[in-house]
Structures are given as structure tokens and as C-alpha cells.
Amino acid sequence: MKYRKFTPIFLHTSVKKQKYLRHYFFYATLKQNIRKMRKEKLT
């Protein structure tokens, strides 16, 4: 009974972490692409 109560919470947190990581990596790649574009424009 105890495990049934805790499992959905862990699943919920893992999904939140996955979403956060996806957003973090997405924005990180965007920033890198913007920097590359700026460097190309400067040269």
C-alpha cells in the first residue's frame, strides 16, 4: 500500500525533470546556433 502512494509522485517528478531537461537542451542549442550565426555575420 505504501508503494502505491509513492510511485505516482516519483513518476510525476520524473516527467517534470524530463520536460525541464528537454527545454534546457533546446534553449542551449538555440543559443549556440545564434552565436554561430553572429560569428558568420561578423566575418
Backbone as ProteinMPNN parsed JSONL, in Angstrom:
{"seq_chain_A": "MKYRKFTPIFLHTSVKKQKYLRHYFFYATLKQNIRKMRKEKLT", "coords_chain_A": {"N_chain_A": [[0.837, -1.212, 0.0], [1.949, 1.242, 0.757], [3.841, 1.667, -1.256], [2.249, 2.096, -3.494], [1.239, 4.612, -3.054], [3.493, 6.227, -3.23], [4.632, 5.787, -5.77], [3.253, 7.167, -8.018], [3.942, 9.829, -7.487], [6.723, 9.865, -7.841], [6.823, 9.217, -10.548], [5.572, 11.462, -11.606], [7.378, 13.505, -10.911], [9.618, 12.68, -12.362], [8.717, 12.993, -14.974], [8.403, 15.755, -15.027], [11.07, 16.529, -14.699], [12.157, 15.479, -17.067], [10.817, 17.056, -18.98], [11.822, 19.574, -18.272], [14.571, 19.204, -18.736], [14.488, 18.761, -21.485], [13.597, 21.272, -22.413], [15.733, 22.841, -21.485], [17.989, 21.82, -22.917], [17.079, 22.386, -25.481], [16.95, 25.206, -25.545], [19.628, 25.737, -25.037], [20.892, 24.736, -27.338], [19.74, 26.464, -29.18], [20.87, 28.918, -28.39], [23.563, 28.399, -28.974], [23.392, 28.123, -31.758], [22.602, 30.715, -32.446], [24.861, 32.155, -31.679], [26.728, 31.118, -33.496], [25.634, 32.052, -35.898], [25.913, 34.81, -35.516], [28.702, 35.043, -35.439], [29.285, 34.293, -38.065], [28.085, 36.396, -39.433], [29.648, 38.542, -38.593], [32.159, 38.011, -39.71]], "CA_chain_A": [[0.0, 0.0, 0.0], [2.819, 2.421, 0.817], [4.479, 1.878, -2.551], [1.269, 2.625, -4.439], [1.101, 6.05, -2.822], [4.703, 6.953, -3.615], [5.027, 5.617, -7.175], [2.798, 8.219, -8.928], [4.695, 11.061, -7.222], [8.021, 9.728, -8.499], [6.592, 9.303, -11.99], [5.264, 12.858, -11.919], [8.602, 14.296, -10.828], [10.494, 12.296, -13.465], [8.185, 13.628, -16.184], [8.747, 17.181, -14.923], [12.507, 16.651, -14.958], [12.374, 15.243, -18.496], [10.368, 18.245, -19.7], [12.764, 20.651, -17.972], [15.813, 18.925, -19.445], [14.252, 18.979, -22.916], [13.588, 22.719, -22.638], [17.081, 23.353, -21.235], [18.84, 21.472, -24.054], [16.561, 23.08, -26.658], [17.394, 26.601, -25.49], [21.088, 25.742, -25.124], [21.235, 24.581, -28.75], [19.345, 27.707, -29.841], [21.886, 29.926, -28.083], [24.765, 28.058, -29.739], [23.131, 28.443, -33.159], [22.6, 32.174, -32.579], [26.262, 32.588, -31.606], [27.354, 30.763, -34.773], [25.125, 32.97, -36.91], [26.525, 36.116, -35.267], [30.102, 34.952, -35.862], [29.297, 34.275, -39.53], [27.748, 37.739, -39.895], [30.772, 39.436, -38.31], [33.254, 37.728, -40.64]], "C_chain_A": [[0.874, 1.266, 0.0], [3.424, 2.726, -0.553], [3.517, 2.498, -3.558], [1.111, 4.135, -4.28], [2.306, 6.812, -3.377], [5.01, 6.883, -5.113], [4.522, 6.741, -8.086], [3.54, 9.536, -8.73], [6.044, 11.004, -7.941], [7.874, 9.836, -10.014], [6.352, 10.746, -12.402], [6.537, 13.705, -11.924], [9.534, 13.963, -11.992], [10.024, 12.942, -14.763], [8.524, 15.114, -16.18], [10.218, 17.392, -15.237], [12.797, 16.466, -16.438], [11.973, 16.461, -19.312], [11.354, 19.386, -19.505], [14.071, 20.452, -18.741], [15.65, 19.166, -20.937], [14.271, 20.46, -23.235], [14.996, 23.29, -22.495], [17.998, 23.077, -22.428], [18.402, 22.21, -25.309], [17.056, 24.522, -26.687], [18.911, 26.702, -25.603], [21.529, 25.627, -26.579], [20.873, 25.84, -29.525], [20.396, 28.787, -29.618], [23.153, 29.668, -28.885], [24.58, 28.418, -31.208], [23.163, 29.945, -33.389], [24.034, 32.698, -32.553], [26.978, 32.294, -32.917], [26.922, 31.723, -35.867], [25.771, 34.347, -36.754], [27.975, 36.128, -35.727], [30.196, 34.984, -37.384], [29.009, 35.663, -40.087], [28.921, 38.697, -39.698], [31.885, 39.242, -39.332], [32.893, 38.113, -42.059]], "O_chain_A": [[0.561, 2.24, -0.684], [3.511, 3.884, -0.963], [3.915, 3.325, -4.378], [0.876, 4.848, -5.256], [2.16, 7.905, -3.926], [5.588, 7.818, -5.668], [5.313, 7.244, -8.884], [3.747, 10.281, -9.688], [6.457, 11.976, -8.574], [8.694, 10.466, -10.683], [6.865, 11.201, -13.424], [6.75, 14.517, -12.825], [10.172, 14.856, -12.55], [10.843, 13.389, -15.566], [8.893, 15.671, -17.214], [10.575, 18.324, -15.957], [13.595, 17.209, -17.011], [12.69, 16.863, -20.228], [11.688, 20.09, -20.459], [14.613, 21.393, -19.322], [16.546, 19.703, -21.588], [14.889, 20.874, -24.216], [15.407, 24.131, -23.294], [18.698, 23.973, -22.899], [19.237, 22.617, -26.115], [17.523, 25.006, -27.718], [19.426, 27.648, -26.2], [22.437, 26.337, -27.01], [21.608, 26.246, -30.425], [20.771, 29.492, -30.555], [23.755, 30.601, -29.418], [25.491, 28.955, -31.838], [23.686, 30.409, -34.403], [24.38, 33.592, -33.326], [27.749, 33.122, -33.402], [27.743, 32.16, -36.674], [26.135, 34.979, -37.746], [28.432, 37.099, -36.331], [31.087, 35.63, -37.936], [29.603, 36.072, -41.084], [29.163, 39.564, -40.538], [32.493, 40.217, -39.773], [33.703, 37.941, -42.97]]}, "name": "protein", "num_of_chains": 1, "seq": "MKYRKFTPIFLHTSVKKQKYLRHYFFYATLKQNIRKMRKEKLT"}
